[in-house]
XYZ file of C-alpha atoms in Angstrom:
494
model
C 0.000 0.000 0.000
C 1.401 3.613 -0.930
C 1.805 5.597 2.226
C -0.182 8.145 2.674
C 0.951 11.870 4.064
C -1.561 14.535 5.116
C 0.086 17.783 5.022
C 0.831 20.856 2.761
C 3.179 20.793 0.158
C 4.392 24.295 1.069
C 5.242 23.885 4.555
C 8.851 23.271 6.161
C 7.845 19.876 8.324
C 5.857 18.390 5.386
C 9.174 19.560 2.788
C 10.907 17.759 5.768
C 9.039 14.359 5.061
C 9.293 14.208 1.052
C 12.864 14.764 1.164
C 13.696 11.823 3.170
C 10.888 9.734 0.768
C 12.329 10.753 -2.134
C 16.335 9.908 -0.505
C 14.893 6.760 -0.249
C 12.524 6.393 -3.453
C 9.288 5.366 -1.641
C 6.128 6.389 -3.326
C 3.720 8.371 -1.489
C 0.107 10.561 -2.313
C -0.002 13.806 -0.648
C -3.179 14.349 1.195
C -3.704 18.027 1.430
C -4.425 19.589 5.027
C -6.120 22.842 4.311
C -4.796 24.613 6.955
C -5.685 28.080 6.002
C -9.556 26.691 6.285
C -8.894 25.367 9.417
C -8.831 21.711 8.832
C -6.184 20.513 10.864
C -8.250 22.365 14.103
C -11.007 19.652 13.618
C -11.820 17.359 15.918
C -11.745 14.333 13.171
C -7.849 15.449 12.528
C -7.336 15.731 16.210
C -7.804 11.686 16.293
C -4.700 11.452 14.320
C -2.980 14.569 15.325
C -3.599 15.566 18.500
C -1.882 19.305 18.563
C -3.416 19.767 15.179
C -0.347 20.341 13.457
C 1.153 18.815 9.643
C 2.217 16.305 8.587
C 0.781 12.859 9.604
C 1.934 9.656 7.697
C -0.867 7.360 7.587
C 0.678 3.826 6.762
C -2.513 0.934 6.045
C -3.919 2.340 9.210
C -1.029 2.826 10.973
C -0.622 6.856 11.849
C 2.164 9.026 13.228
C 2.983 12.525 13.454
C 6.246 14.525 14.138
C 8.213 14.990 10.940
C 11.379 13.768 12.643
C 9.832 10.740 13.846
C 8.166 10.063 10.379
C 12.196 10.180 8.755
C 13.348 7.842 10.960
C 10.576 5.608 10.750
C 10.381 5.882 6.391
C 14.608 5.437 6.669
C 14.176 2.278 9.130
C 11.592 0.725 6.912
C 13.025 1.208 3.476
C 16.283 1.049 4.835
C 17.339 -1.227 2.115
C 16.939 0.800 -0.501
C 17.927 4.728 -1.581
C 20.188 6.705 0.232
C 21.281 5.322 3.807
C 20.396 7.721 6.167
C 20.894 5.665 9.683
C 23.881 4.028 11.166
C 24.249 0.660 11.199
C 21.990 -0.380 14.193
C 24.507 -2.975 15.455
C 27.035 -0.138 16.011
C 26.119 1.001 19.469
C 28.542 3.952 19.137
C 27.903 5.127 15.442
C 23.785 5.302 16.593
C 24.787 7.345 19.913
C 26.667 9.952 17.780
C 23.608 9.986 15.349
C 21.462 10.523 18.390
C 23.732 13.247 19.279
C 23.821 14.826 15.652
C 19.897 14.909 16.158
C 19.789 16.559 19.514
C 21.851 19.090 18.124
C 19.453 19.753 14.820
C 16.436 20.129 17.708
C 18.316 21.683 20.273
C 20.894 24.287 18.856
C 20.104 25.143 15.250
C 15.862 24.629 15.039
C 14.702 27.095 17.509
C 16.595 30.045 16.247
C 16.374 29.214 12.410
C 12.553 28.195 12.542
C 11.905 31.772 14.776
C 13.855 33.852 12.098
C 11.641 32.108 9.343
C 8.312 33.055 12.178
C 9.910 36.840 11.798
C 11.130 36.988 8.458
C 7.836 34.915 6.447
C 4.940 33.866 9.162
C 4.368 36.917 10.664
C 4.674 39.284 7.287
C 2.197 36.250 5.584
C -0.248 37.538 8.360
C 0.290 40.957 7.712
C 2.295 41.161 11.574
C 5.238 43.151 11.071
C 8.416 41.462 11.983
C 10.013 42.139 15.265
C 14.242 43.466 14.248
C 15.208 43.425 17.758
C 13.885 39.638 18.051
C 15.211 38.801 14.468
C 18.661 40.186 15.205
C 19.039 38.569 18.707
C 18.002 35.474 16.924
C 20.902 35.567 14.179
C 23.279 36.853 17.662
C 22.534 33.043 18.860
C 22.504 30.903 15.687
C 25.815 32.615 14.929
C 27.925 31.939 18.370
C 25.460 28.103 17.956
C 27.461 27.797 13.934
C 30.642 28.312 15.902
C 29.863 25.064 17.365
C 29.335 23.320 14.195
C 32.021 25.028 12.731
C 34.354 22.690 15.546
C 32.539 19.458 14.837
C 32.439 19.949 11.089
C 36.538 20.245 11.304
C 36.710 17.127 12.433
C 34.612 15.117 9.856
C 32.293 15.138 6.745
C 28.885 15.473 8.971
C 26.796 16.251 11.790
C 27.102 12.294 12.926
C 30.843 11.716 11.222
C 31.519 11.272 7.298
C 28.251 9.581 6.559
C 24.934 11.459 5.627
C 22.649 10.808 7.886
C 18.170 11.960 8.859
C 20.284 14.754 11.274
C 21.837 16.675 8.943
C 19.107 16.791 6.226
C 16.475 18.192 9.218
C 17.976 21.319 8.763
C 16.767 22.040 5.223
C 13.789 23.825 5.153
C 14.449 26.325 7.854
C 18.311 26.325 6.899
C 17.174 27.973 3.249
C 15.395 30.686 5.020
C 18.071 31.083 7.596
C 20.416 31.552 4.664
C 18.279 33.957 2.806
C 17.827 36.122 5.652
C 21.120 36.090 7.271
C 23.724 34.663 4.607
C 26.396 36.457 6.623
C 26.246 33.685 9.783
C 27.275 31.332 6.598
C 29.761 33.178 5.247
C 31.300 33.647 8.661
C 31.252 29.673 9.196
C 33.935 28.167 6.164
C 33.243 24.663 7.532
C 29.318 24.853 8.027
C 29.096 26.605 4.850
C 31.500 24.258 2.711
C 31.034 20.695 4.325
C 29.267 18.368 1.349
C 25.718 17.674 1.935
C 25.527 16.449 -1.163
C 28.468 14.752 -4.121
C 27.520 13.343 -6.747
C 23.905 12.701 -5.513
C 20.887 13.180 -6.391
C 19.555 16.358 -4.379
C 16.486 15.683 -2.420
C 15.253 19.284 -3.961
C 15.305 17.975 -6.851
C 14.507 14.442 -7.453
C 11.029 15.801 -6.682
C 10.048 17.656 -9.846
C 12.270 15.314 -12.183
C 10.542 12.656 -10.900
C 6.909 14.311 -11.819
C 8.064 14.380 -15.745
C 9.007 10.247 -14.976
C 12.705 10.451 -15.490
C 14.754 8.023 -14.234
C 17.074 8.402 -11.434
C 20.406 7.478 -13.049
C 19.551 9.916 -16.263
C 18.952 12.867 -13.380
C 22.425 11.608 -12.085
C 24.400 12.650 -15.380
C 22.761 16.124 -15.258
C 25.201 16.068 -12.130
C 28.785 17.413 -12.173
C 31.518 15.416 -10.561
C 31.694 18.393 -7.970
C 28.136 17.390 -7.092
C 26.901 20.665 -8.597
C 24.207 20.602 -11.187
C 25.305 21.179 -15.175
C 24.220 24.475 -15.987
C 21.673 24.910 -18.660
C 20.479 21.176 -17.673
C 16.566 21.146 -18.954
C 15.996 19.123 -15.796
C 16.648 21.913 -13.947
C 16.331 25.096 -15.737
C 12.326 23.734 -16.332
C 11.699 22.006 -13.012
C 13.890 23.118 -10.207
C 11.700 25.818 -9.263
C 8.877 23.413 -8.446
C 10.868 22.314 -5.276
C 10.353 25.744 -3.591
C 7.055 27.525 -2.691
C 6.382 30.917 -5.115
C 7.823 33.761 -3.845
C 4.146 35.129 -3.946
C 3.376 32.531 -1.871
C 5.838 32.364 0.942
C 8.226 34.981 0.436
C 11.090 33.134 -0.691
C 12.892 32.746 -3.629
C 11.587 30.844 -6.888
C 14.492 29.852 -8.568
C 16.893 27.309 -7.666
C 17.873 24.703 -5.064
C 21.057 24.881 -3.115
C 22.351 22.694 -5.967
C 20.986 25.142 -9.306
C 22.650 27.753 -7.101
C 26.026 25.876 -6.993
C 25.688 25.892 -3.141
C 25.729 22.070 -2.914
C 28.622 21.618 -0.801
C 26.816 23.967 1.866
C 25.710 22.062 4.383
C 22.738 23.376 6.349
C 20.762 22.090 3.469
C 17.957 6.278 14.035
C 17.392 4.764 16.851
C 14.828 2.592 15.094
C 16.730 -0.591 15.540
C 19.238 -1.104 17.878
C 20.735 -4.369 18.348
C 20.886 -4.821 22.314
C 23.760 -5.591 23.614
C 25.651 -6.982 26.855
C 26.588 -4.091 29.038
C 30.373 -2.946 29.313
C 32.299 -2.739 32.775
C 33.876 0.124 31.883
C 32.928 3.190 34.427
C 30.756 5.764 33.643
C 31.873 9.307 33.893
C 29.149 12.248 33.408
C 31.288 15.585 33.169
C 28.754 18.101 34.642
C 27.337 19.878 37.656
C 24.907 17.581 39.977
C 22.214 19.711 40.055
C 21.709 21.297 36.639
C 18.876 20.406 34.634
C 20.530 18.389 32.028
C 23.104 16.707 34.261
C 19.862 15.240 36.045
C 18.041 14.012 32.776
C 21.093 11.830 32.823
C 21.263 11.096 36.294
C 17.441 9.344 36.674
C 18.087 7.514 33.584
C 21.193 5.813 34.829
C 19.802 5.370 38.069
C 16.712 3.564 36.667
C 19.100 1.562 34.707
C 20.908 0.604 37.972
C 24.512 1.593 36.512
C 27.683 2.784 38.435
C 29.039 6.204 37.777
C 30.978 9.116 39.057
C 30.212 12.766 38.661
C 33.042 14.986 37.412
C 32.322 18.794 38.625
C 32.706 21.078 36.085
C 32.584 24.641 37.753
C 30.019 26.826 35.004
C 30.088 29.458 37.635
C 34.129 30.669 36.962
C 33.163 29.903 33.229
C 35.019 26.478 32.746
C 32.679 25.085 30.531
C 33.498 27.559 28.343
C 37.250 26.739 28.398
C 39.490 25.228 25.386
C 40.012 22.130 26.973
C 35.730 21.119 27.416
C 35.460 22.730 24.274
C 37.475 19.683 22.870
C 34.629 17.558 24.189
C 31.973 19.757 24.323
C 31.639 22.189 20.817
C 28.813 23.980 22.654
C 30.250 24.378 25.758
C 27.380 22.777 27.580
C 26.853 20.001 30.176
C 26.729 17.521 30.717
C 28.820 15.027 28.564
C 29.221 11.036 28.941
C 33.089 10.050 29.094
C 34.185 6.015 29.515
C 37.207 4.719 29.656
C 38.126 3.711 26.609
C 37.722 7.434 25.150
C 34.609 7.915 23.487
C 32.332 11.195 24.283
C 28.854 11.570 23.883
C 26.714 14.908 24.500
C 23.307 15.876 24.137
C 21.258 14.607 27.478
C 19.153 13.015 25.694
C 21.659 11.357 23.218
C 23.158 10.169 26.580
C 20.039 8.612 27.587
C 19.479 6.794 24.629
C 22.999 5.413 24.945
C 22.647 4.437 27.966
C 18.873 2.828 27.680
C 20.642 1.017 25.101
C 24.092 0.054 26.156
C 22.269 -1.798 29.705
C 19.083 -2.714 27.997
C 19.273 -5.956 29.631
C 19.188 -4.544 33.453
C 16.744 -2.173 35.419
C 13.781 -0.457 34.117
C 13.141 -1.187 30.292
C 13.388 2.156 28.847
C 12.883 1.833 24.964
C 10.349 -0.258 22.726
C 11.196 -3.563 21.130
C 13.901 -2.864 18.470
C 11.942 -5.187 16.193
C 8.759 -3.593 16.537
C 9.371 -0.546 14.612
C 5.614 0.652 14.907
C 6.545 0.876 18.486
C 9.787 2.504 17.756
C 7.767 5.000 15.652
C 5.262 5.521 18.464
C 8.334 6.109 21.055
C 10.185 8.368 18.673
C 6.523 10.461 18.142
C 6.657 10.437 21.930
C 10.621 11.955 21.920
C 9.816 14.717 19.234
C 6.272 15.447 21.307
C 8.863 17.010 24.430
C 11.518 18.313 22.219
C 8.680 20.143 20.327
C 5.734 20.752 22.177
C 7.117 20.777 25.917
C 10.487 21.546 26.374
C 10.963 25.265 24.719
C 7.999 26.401 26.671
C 8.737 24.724 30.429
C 13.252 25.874 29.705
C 11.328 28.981 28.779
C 9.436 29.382 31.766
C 12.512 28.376 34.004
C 14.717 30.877 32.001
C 12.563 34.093 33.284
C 11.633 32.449 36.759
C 15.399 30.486 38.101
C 17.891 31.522 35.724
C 17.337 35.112 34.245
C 17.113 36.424 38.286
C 20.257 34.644 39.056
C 22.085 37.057 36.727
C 20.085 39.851 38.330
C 17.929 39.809 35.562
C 14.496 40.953 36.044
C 11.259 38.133 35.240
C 9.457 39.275 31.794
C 5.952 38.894 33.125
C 4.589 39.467 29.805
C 6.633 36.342 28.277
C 6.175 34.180 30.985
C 2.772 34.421 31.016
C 2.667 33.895 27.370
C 4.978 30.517 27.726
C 2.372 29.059 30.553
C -0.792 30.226 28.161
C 1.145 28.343 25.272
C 2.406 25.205 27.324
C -1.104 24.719 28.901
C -2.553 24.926 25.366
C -0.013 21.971 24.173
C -1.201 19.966 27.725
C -4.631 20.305 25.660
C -2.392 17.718 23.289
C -0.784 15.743 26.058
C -4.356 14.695 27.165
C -6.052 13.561 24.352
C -2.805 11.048 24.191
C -3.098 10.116 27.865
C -6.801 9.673 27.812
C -6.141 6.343 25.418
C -2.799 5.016 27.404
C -0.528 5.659 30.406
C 2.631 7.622 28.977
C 3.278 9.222 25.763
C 4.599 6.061 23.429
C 2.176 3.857 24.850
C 1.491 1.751 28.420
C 5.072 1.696 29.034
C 7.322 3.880 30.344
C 10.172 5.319 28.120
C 12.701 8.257 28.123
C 11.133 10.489 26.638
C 8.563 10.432 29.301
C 11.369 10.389 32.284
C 12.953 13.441 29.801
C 10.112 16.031 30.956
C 11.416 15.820 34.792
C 13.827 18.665 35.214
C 12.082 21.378 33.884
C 8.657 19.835 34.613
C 8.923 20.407 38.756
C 9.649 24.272 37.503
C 6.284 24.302 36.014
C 4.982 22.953 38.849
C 6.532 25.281 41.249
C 5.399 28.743 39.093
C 2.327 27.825 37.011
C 0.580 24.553 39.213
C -2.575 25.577 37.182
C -1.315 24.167 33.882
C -1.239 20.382 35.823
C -4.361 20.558 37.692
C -6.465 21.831 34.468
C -5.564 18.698 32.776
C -5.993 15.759 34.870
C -4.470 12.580 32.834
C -1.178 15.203 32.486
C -1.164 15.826 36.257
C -1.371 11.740 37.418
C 1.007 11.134 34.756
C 3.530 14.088 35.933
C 2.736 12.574 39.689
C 3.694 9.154 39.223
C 6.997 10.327 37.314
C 7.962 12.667 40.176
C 7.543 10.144 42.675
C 9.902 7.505 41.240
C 12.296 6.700 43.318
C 15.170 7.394 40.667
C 14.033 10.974 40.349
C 13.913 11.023 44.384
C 17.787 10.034 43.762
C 18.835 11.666 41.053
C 17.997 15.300 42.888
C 19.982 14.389 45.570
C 23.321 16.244 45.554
């Protein structure tokens, strides 16, 4: 059965979904969400979207949302054929650094380059004017973020190592409009904006229209220079390319070209669906980080639940040693915390961490991920992990940010935000308990990480806006038996 995917061919997460089907030459029908009408607001889309957002695969009655968790499911299931996109699942350490590769698409490039695009095309679309103070803060932070890509990308090919993986090609559709908006943070980043996202392949951009005219992949491969960069005056592409892109009309962006018509392939803005489990090492853990941030906890409850030995190494953020050469080495971001073992491999990203760990002890304490051979339950838990990312975790850090952190510096609450982050959080807990009303956490009746994920920043919700829980009742049992787990009991114990 052709899958099925209910969204709009204009917007970024749906442009997300049909690059990755076309990488891997799956046939799909588009199923067009009027969303201008209101369509995806109605309570018959709500069944298979519950925060009435695009796009939704629908595969022979099988649904999920999230466009990240749609790629890795499409790349998992037609992983034999098109463009690899995922590690090999069998190489515990290859997957972790693809888990960290995606944390750092969601975590350090997608909130800054999807507001610019809210500034620069959603809010002139709806005749709102953009705010410049907002949009220029916004390039401030993806520009000190690129300097963290601009360290990993000197060190190999890609976001996950010299392999092209679902992480790197997440950044597309808000990477274009980051680009056309602020090509300077580019041109101030060699490695970001020279590292190959594409040689010699066929670009995601556009194997679409070619393929609407029925020509066959291998002819669209000699309209290809060996630099990767597409022949000029190629029919392919002087006809079609434009078809890739919305109008300008239409979305405010350009009409012409893809990053390879524009001879921009070698830029390179442009899973754990199987893992093979495997017997747990006896080398020592070490978790570089301070025992009572956030993050450094995330880690903490998971290990704890997982009933594995570690040691906390302090790292002093206060005198600004995160920030230092030497974590910089292991740390492009300078955040905490990061994973360290013996044998010298380093992992960041929290949640990365998690995952790694989940994985590496699957066979002791509390089973923390789905089946690896049921990949409808991967898909479900990997829905779950994109539903915090998404639709929790920028609004509760938010709220924490102008409650905890911004009066540590001596910086004064923004009322007006914070009250707009709990209006907007409770809205998404409108989400959360349509899912909870049919089973007991977020991927299904079992308990995953993505659920233990929402702890840290969850108790600050709690403690400055205990109206969002007790307005939703299925969210409020669900955040209550989390909190009272004996591992979270632990883990915020200094």
């Amino acid at each position: 059965m052709v899958l099925v995917l209910h969204g709009w061919h204009l917007s970024t997460c749906t442009r997300r979904v049909k690059c990755v089907l076309y990488e891997k030459g799956v046939e799909f029908t588009l199923k067009h969400v009027d969303i201008m009408a209101g369509e995806a607001k109605t309570e018959a889309y709500r069944q298979i979207q519950p925060f009435s957002q695009i796009p939704v695969l629908e595969d022979e009655g099988f649904y999920l949302f999230e466009s990240r968790a749609i790629t890795r499911y499409i790349a998992a299931k037609y992983a034999d054929q098109g463009t690899k996109l995922l590690p090999n699942p069998t190489d515990l350490k290859a997957v972790a650094l693809f888990e960290q590769a995606a944390c750092i698409e969601q975590a350090d490039f997608d909130p800054y380059a999807s507001e610019i695009a809210v500034e620069k095309v959603f809010k002139p679309h709806k005749g709102v004017a953009p705010n410049e103070e907002a949009f220029k803060k916004l390039v401030e932070n993806l520009n000190t973020k690129l300097d963290g890509y601009e360290r990993l990308l000197s060190k190999h090919k890609y976001l996950a190592g010299d392999e092209l993986t679902l992480a790197d090609l997440w950044h597309l559709p808000y990477g274009e409009i980051a680009e056309r908006f602020a090509p300077e943070i580019w041109e101030s980043h060699p490695k970001f904006n020279a590292s190959p996202l594409v040689a010699t392949r066929t670009s995601t951009w556009i194997v679409p229209a070619v393929r609407k005219l029925g020509t066959p992949q291998r002819k669209l491969k000699q309209a290809v220079s060996s630099t990767g960069h597409a022949a000029k005056g190629s029919a392919a592409r002087s006809q079609h390319l434009g078809s890739c892109f919305p109008k300008e009309e239409e979305l405010g962006l350009r009409t012409q070209g893809t990053w390879m018509e524009e001879e921009r392939t070698s830029s390179y803005f442009s899973t754990l669906v199987l893992i093979v489990l495997f017997a747990k090492s006896i080398m020592v853990l070490t978790i570089i980080g301070a025992q009572m941030s956030t993050c450094t906890r995330r880690v903490k409850v998971v290990l704890i639940e997982k009933g594995v030995d570690y040691i906390i190494k302090p790292i002093d953020w206060t005198v600004g040693e995160h920030k230092g050469e030497a974590h910089l080495q292991k740390q492009p971001f300078g955040q905490i915390p990061v994973l360290e073992e013996e044998d010298g491999f380093v992992l960041f990203e929290s949640r990365a961490i998690t995952r790694y760990i989940a994985t590496k002890y699957a066979d002791q304490g509390t089973k923390l991920l789905p089946d690896p051979s049921d990949a409808k339950a991967v898909a479900l838990f990997e829905q779950a992990a994109c539903i915090e990312q998404a639709d929790f975790d920028p609004l509760a850090s938010g709220i924490a940010v102008e409650k905890v952190f911004n009066p540590m510096k001596g910086i004064p609450t923004d009322e007006k935000r914070f009250q707009y982050l709990v209006d907007t959080l409770s809205s998404k807990f409108d989400g959360y308990e349509r899912i909870l009303s049919k089973q007991k956490y977020l991927a299904g009746n079992e308990i995953t990480i993505a659920d233990l994920w929402h702890l840290p920043y969850a108790e600050k919700v709690e403690q400055f806006a205990p109206q969002v829980y007790e307005s939703h009742p299925k969210v409020n049992a669900w955040y209550k038996e989390l909190k009272e787990r004996p591992s979270w009991i632990k883990a915020n114990q200094a």
